[in-house]
Coordinates of C-alpha atoms and ligand atoms in Angstrom, one line a residue:
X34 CA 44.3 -55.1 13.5
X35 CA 45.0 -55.6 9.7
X36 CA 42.2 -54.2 8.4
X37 CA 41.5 -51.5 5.7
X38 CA 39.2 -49.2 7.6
X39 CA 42.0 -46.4 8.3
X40 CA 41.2 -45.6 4.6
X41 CA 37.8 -44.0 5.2
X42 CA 36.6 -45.4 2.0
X43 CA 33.7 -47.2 0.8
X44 CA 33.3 -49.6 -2.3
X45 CA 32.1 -47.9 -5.7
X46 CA 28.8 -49.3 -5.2
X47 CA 28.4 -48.4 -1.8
X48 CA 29.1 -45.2 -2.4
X49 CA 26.6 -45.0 -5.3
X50 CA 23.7 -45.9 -3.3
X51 CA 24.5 -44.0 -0.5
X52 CA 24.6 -40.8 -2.9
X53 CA 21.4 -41.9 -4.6
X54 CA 20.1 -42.1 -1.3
X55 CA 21.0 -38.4 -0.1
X56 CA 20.1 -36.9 -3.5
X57 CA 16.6 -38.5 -3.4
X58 CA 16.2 -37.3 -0.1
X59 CA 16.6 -33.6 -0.8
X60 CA 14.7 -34.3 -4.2
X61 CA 12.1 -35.5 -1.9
X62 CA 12.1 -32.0 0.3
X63 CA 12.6 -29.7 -2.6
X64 CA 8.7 -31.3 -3.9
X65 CA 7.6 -31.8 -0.2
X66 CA 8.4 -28.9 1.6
X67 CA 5.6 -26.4 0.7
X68 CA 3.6 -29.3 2.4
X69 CA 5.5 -29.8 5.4
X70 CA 5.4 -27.1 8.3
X71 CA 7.8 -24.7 8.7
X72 CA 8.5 -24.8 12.4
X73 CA 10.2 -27.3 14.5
X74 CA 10.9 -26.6 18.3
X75 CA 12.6 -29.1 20.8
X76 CA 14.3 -28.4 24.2
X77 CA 17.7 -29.5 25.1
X78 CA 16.6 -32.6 27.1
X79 CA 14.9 -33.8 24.0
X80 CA 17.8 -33.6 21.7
X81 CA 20.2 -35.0 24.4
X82 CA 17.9 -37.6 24.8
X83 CA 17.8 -38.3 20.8
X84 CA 21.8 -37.7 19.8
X85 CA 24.0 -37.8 23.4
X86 CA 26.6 -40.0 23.2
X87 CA 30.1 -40.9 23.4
X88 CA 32.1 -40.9 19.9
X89 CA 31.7 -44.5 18.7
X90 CA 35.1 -46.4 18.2
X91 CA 33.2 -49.1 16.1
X92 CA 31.4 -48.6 12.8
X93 CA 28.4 -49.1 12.2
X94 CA 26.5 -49.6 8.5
X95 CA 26.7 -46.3 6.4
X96 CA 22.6 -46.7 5.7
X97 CA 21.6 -46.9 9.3
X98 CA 23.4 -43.5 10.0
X99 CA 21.7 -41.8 7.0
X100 CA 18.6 -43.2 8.1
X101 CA 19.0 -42.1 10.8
X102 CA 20.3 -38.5 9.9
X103 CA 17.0 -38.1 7.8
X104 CA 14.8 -39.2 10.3
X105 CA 15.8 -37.8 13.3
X106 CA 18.3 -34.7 12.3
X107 CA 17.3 -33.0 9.0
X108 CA 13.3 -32.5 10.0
X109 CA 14.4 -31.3 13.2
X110 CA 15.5 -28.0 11.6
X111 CA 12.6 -24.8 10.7
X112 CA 12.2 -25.3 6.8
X113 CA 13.6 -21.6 5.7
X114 CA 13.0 -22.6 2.3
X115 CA 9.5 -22.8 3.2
X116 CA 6.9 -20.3 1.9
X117 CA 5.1 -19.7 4.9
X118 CA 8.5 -18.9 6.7
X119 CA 8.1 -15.2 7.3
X120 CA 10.8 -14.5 9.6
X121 CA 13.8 -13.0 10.3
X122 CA 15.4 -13.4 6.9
X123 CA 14.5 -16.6 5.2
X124 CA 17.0 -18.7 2.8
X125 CA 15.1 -19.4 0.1
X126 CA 17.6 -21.6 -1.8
X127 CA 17.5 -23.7 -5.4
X128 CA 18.6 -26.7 -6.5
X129 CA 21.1 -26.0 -8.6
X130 CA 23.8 -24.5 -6.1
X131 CA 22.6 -27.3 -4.2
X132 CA 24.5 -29.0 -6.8
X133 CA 27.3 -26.6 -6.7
X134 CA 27.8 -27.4 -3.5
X135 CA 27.7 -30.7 -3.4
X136 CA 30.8 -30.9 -6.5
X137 CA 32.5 -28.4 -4.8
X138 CA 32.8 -30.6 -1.8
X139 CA 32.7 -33.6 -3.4
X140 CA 35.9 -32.8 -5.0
X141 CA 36.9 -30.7 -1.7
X142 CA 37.9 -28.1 -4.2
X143 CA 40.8 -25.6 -2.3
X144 CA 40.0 -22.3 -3.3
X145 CA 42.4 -20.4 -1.5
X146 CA 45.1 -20.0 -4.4
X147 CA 45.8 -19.8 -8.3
X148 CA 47.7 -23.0 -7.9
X149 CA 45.6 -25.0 -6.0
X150 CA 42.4 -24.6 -8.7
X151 CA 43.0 -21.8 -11.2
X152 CA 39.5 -22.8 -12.3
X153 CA 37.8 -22.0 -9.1
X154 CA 40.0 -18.8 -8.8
X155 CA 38.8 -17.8 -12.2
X156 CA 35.5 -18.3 -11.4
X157 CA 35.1 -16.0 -8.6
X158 CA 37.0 -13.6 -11.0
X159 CA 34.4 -13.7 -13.2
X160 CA 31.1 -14.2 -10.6
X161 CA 33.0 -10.9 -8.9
X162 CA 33.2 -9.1 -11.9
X163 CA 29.4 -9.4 -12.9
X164 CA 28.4 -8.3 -9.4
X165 CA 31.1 -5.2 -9.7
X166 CA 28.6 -4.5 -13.0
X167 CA 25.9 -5.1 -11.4
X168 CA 26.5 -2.3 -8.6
X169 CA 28.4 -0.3 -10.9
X170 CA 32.0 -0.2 -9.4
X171 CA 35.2 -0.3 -11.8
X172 CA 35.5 -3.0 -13.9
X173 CA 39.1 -3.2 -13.6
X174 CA 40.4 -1.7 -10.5
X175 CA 37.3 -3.2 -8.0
X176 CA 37.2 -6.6 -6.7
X177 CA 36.3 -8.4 -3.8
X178 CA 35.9 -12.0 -1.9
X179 CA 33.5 -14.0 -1.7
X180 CA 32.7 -14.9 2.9
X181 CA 30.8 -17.6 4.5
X182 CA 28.1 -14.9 5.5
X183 CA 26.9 -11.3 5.8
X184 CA 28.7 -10.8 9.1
X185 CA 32.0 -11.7 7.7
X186 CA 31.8 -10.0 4.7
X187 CA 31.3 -6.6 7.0
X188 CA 34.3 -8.1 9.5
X189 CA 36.7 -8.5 6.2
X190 CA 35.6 -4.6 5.0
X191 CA 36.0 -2.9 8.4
X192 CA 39.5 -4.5 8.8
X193 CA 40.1 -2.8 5.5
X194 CA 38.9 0.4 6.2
X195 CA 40.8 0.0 9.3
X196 CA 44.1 -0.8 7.8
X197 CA 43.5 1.7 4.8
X198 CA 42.3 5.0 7.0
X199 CA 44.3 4.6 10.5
X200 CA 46.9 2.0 9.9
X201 CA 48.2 0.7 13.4
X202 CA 47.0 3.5 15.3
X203 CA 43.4 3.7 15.8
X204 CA 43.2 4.9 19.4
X205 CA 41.4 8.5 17.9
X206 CA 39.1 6.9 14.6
X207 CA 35.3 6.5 15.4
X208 CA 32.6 4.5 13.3
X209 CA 29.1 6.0 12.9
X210 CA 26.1 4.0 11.9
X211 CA 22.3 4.0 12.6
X212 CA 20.5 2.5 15.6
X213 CA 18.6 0.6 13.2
X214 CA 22.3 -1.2 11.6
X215 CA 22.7 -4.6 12.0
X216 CA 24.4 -6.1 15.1
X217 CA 26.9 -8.0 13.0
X218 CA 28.7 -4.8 12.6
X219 CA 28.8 -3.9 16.0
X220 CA 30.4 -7.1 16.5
X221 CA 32.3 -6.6 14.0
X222 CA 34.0 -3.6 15.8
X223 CA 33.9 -5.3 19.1
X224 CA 36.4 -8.4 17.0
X225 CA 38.5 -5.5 15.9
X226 CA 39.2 -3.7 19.3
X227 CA 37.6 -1.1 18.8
X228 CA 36.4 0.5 22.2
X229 CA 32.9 1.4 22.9
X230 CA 33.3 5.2 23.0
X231 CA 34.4 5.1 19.5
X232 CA 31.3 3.9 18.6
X233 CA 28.5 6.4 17.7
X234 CA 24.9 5.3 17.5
X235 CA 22.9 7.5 15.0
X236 CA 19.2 8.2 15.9
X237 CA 16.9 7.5 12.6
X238 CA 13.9 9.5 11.5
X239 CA 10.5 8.3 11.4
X240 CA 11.1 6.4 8.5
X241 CA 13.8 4.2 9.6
X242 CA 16.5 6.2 7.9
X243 CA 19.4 7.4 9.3
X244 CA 19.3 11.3 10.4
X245 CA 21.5 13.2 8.6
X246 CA 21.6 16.5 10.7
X247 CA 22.0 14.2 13.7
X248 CA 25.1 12.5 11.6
X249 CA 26.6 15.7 11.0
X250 CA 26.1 17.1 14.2
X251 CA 28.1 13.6 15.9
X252 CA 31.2 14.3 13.2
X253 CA 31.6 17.8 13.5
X254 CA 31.8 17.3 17.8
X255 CA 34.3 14.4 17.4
X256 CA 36.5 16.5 15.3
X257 CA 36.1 19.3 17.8
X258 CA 37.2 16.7 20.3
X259 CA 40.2 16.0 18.8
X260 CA 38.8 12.4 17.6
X261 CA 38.9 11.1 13.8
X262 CA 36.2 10.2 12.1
X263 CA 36.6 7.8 9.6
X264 CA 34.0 5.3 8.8
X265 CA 30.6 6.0 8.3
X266 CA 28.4 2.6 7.9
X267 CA 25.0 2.7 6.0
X268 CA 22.3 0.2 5.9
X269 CA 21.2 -0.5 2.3
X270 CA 17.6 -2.2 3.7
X271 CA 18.0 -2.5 6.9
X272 CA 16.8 -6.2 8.3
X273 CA 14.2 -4.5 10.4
X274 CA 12.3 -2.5 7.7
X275 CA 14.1 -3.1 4.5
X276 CA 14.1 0.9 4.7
X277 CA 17.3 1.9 2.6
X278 CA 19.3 5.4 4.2
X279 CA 20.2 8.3 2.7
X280 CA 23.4 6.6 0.2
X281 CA 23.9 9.9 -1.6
X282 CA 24.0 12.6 0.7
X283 CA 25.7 10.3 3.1
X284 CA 28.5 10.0 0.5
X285 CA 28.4 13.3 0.1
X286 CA 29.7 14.0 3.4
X287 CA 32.4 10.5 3.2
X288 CA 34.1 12.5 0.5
X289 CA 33.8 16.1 2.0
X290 CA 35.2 14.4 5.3
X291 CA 37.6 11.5 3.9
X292 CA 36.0 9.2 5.8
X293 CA 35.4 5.9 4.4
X294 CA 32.0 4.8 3.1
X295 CA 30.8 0.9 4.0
X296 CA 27.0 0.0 3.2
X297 CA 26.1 -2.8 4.7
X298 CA 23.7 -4.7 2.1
X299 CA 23.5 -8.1 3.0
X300 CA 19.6 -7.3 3.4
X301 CA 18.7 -5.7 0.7
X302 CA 21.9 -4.7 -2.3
X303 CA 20.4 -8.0 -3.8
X304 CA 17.2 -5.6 -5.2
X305 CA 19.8 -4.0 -7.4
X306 CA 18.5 -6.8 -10.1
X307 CA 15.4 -5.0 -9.7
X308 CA 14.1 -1.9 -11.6
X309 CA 12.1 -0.7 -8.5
X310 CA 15.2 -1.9 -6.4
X311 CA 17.9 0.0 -8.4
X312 CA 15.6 3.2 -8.1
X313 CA 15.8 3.0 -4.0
X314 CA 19.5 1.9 -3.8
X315 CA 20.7 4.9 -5.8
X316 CA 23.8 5.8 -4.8
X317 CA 25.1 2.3 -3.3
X318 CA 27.6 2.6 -6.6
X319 CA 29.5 5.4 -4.4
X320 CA 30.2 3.1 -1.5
X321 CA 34.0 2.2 -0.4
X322 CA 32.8 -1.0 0.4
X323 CA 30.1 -2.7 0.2
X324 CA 28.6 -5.6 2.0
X325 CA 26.0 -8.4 -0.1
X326 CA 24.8 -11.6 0.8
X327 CA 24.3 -14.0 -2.2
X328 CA 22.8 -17.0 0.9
X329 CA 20.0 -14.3 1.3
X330 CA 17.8 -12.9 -1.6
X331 CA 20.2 -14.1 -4.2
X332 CA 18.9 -17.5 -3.7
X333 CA 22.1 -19.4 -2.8
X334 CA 22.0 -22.3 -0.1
X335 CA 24.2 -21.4 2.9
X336 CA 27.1 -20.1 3.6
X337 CA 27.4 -17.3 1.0
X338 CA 28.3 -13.7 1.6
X339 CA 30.1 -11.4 -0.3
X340 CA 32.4 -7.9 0.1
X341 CA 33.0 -5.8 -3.2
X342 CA 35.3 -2.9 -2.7
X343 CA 35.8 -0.1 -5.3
X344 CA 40.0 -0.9 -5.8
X345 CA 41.4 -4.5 -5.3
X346 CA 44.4 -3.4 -3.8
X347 CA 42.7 -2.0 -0.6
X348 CA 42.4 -5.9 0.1
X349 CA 45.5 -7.2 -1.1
X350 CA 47.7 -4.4 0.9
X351 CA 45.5 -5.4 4.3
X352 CA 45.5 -9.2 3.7
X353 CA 48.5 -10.4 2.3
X354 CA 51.3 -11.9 4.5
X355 CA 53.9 -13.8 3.0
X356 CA 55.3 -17.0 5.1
X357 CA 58.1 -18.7 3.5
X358 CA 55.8 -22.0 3.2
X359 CA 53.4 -20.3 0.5
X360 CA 56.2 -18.8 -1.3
X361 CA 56.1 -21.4 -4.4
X362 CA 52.4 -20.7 -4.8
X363 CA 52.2 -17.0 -5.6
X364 CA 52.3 -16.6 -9.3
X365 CA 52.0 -13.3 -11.0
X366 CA 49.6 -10.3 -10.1
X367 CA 46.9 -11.2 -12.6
X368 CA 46.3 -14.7 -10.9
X369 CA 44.6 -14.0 -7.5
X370 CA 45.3 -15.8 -4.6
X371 CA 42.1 -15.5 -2.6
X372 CA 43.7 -15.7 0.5
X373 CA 45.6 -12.7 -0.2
X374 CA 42.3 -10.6 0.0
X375 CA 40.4 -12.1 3.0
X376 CA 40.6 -13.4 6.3
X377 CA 40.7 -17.4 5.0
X378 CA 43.3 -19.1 3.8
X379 CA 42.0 -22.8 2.9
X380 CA 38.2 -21.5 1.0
X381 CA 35.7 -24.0 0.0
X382 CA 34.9 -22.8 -3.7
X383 CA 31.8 -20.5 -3.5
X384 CA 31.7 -19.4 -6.7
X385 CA 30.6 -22.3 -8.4
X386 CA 27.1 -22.2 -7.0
X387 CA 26.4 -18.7 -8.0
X388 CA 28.1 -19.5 -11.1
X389 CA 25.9 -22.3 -11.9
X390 CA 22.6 -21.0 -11.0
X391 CA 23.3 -17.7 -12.8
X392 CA 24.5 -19.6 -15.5
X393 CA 21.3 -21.7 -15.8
X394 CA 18.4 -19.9 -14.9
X395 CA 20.3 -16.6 -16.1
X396 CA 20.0 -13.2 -14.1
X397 CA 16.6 -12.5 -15.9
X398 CA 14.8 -15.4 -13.3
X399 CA 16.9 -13.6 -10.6
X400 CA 15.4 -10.6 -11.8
X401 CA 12.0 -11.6 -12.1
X402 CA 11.8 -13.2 -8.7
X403 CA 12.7 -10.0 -6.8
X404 CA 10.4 -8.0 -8.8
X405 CA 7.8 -10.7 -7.6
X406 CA 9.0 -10.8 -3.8
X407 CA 9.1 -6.3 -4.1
X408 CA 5.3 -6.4 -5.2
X409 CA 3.9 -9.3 -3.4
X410 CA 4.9 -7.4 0.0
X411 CA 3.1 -4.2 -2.1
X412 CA 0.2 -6.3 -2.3
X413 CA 0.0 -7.7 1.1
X414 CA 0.6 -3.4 2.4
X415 CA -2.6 -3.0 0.2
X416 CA -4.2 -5.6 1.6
X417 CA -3.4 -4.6 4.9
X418 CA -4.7 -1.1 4.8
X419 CA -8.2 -2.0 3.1
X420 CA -9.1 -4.2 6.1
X421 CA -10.3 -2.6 9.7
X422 CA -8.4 -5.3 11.9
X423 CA -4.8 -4.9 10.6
X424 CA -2.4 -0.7 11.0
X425 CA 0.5 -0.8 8.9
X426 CA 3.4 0.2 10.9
X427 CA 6.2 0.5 8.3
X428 CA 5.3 0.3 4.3
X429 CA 6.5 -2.8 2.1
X430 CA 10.3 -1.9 1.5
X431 CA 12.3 -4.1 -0.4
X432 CA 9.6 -6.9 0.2
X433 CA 9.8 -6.2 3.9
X434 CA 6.5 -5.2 5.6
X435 CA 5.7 -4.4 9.5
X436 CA 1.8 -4.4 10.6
X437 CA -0.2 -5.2 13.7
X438 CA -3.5 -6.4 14.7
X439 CA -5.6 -3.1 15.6
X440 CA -8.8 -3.5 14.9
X441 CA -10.3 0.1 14.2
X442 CA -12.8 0.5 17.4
X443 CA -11.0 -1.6 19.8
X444 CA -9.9 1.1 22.1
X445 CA -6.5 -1.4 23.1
X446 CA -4.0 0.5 25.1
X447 CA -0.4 0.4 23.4
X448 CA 0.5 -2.0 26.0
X449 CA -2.5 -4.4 25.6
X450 CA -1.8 -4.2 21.2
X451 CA 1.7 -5.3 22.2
X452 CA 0.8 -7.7 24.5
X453 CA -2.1 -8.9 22.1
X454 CA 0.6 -8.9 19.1
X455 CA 2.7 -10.8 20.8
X456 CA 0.3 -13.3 21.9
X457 CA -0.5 -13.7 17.9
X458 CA 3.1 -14.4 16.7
X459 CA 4.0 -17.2 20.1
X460 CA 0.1 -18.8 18.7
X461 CA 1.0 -19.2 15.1
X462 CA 4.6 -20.5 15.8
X463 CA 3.1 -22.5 18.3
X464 CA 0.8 -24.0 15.6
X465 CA 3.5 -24.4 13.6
X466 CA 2.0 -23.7 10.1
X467 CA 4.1 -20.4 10.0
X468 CA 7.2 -18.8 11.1
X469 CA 5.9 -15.5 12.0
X470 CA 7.6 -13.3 14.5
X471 CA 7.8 -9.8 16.2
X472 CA 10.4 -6.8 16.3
X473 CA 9.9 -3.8 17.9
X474 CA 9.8 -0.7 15.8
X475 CA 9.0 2.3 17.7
X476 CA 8.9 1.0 21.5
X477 CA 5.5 -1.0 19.6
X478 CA 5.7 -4.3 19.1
X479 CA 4.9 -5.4 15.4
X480 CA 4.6 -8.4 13.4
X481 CA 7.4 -8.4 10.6
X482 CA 7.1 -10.5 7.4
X483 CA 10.2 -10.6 4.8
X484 CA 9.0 -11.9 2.0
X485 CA 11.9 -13.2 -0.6
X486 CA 10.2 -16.5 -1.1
X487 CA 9.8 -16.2 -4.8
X488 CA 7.8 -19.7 -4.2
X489 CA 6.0 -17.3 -1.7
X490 CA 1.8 -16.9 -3.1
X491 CA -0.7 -14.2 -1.8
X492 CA -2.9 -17.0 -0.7
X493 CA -0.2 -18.2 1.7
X494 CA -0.3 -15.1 3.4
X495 CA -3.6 -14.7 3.2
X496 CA -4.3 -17.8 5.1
X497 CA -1.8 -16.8 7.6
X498 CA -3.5 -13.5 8.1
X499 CA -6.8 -15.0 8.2
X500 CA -5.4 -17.7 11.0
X501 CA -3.9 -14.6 13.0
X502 CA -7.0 -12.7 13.1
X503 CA -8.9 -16.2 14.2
X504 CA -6.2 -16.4 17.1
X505 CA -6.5 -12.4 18.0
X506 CA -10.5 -13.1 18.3
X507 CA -10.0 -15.6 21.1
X508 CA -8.3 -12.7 23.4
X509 CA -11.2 -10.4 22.9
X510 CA -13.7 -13.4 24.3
Ligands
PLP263 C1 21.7 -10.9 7.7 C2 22.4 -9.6 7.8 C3 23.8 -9.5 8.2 C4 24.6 -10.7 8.6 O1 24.7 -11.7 7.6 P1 24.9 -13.2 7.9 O2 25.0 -13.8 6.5 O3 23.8 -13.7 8.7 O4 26.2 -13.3 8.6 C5 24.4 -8.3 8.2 N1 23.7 -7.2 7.9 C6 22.4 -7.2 7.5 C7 21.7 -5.9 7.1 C8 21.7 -8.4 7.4 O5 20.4 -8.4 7.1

């Protein structure tokens, strides 16, 4: 068949309204979605039934797939953006790295090397270097590398720490973080081969920190044992409780013991921009490495994480490999080649969204909305405490805040609140009108809300409060 098709390629025009067509369509959700609800739920048969198919070898008009896409696909997704989506960590996005993202694929941008876009190299150059400021880590001999997530970012730092502390031989090193640290790092280890028994679990205290004495007690019986010690992993907010662990005295003991310090901050580094945040991440300046996650509380669309380490080379001596076929791309020292410091080697270009939305709203909204997001969870703890029906569990922290329903004379057992807790969060998801969930804190179960919606209002939580204790009334009937 003579025909053009092989080309993948559509007329100007075609293409034009097409794109029109998408970019009204997320226009049209950016100014919807507070109005929409936040949860969707479908089982597997339904969505076989909707999408199951063989691949197509015919084509079929460009419209009637987007149509389709936005009917049937893109509502078919909880709306994280949304203000009323409480749970687990929500994505609370803008528009203009929605842009970013869309040029940076548009023009499928290789950020890997110098050569293949000193522009986009350059960029996350300079995005890197304001976040180095921002935490405080050398300006000249830090860096880092932008990831697709949180989880990575930890991956790439733990290889580091790996490679920098043990070398090839890590049969005797063992990793200590809290029981409260995020299962991305524990994966993280497993990836690495790292075997279970090198693993130790560090109890926390009552506040969700990790205990010190019990920390110093697990290194001091390794090295007994014979064992190294050599990284020490600390939450800065844990995802549970936003609750921030002891950074200084922690590096206090990473520099008496040479062990390497990694905070895992994906949560919560972000409050930084904050004044109240900067007060409770004291000491996240001393870290090794350190792990943030622009896609969370720095507003940026998905994926976007990001590892910044105190000296450059500690990536460039674990990650570089050089293979005869990338010889004519290296350039000189100054002109990074991204893939020499991270895992990737063919990177979409990251920075641009973070450079764009910094660049337009400038760090002083960024500022302002986490200030917001620290006090608003304040303000619901407040609320919380002043009313007989609701026990604060764990206190706003880094606009993270765990209650239950317990009204004051109920005389509930602790398995009835759970059960009754439970039942609230599985009725309001059920309703749809807001993604609220449990963890467990304690052995109790607890409702959690995170709130980094800067788009989030007190009202919204207010009615969802008010909708929860309408829900918890029904068991008591
Ligand atoms: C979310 C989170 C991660 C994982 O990040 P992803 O971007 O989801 O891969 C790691 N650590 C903490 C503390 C987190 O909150």
């Amino acid at each position: 068949m003579l025909d053009n098709s092989y080309k993948l390629e559509l007329s100007k025009e075609e293409m034009k309204q097409l794109g029109y067509q998408a970019i009204d369509a997320i226009v049209n959700h950016f100014d919807s979605q507070n109005k929409k609800l936040p949860v969707v739920t479908a089982t597997r048969a339904e969505m076989d039934n909707l999408f199951l198919e063989t691949a197509p070898e015919d084509s079929t008009n460009a419209n009637e797939i987007l149509n389709f896409i936005l009917k049937d696909v893109l509502p078919k997704s909880n709306i994280v953006t949304h203000p009323k989506s409480y749970s687990f960590v929500p994505g609370p996005s803008n528009y203009i790295s929605v842009i970013g993202d869309i040029l940076a694929t548009g023009f499928n941008v290789f950020a890997g090397g110098w050569v293949g876009s000193p522009a986009a190299a350059e960029l996350e150059i300079v995005t890197m270097n304001w976040l180095l400021k921002l935490f405080k880590f050398p300006a000249k001999k830090g860096g880092g590398i932008f990831t697709s997530g949180g989880s990575m970012a930890n991956l790439t730092a733990l290889v580091t720490a790996r490679q920098q502390c043990c070398g090839d031989d890590f049969s005797k090193a063992v990793i200590y973080m809290s029981d409260q640290a995020h299962s991305s790092n524990v994966k993280a280890i497993r990836v690495l081969g790292f075997k279970k028994e090198q693993v130790r679990i560090i109890p926390t205290d009552l506040e969700f920190k990790m205990a010190i004495n019990k920390l110093k007690n697990a290194i001091a019986k390794d090295k007994l044992e014979g064992l190294t010690p050599f990284c020490i992993i600390a939450s800065a907010g844990t995802t549970n409780t936003g609750t921030v662990d002891p950074l200084n005295e922690i590096s206090v003991i990473c520099k008496k013991e040479n062990i390497w310090f990694h905070i895992d901050g994906a949560y919560g580094a972000a409050a930084i921009l904050s004044k109240q945040g900067k007060k409770i991440l004291s000491g996240i300046e001393k870290a090794d490495s350190l792990t943030i996650d622009p896609h969370k509380w720095m507003f940026q669309p998905y994926e976007m994480g990001c590892l910044l380490v105190r000296n450059h080379k500690w990536l460039s001596s674990t990650f570089s490999e050089k293979p005869e076929y990338l010889r004519d791309i290296e350039g000189n020292a100054s002109e990074i080649n991204f893939y020499d410091h991270g895992i990737q080697l063919t990177r979409r270009f990251r920075a641009l969204k973070l450079y764009m939305s910094v660049k337009t709203f400038g760090l002083s909204a960024f500022r302002k909305a986490i200030d917001y997001n620290i006090a608003l969870a304040e303000k619901v703890e407040t609320e919380l405490r002043e009313s007989s029906n609701w026990e604060v569990i764990s206190p706003a922290t880094l606009a993270v805040i765990n209650f239950r329903y317990h009204p004051i004379n109920s005389k509930l057992s602790e398995n009835e609140l759970d059960q009754l807790n439970q039942n609230i969060s599985e009725e309001i998801v059920k309703s749809k009108e807001a993604l609220l969930v449990t963890t467990i804190l304690q052995s109790q179960v607890v409702l959690r809300m995170c709130l980094i919606n800067p788009r989030t209002t007190f009202d919204d939580i207010k009615d969802t409060l008010n909708k929860c204790e309408t829900l918890a009334e029904k068991y008591f009937k």
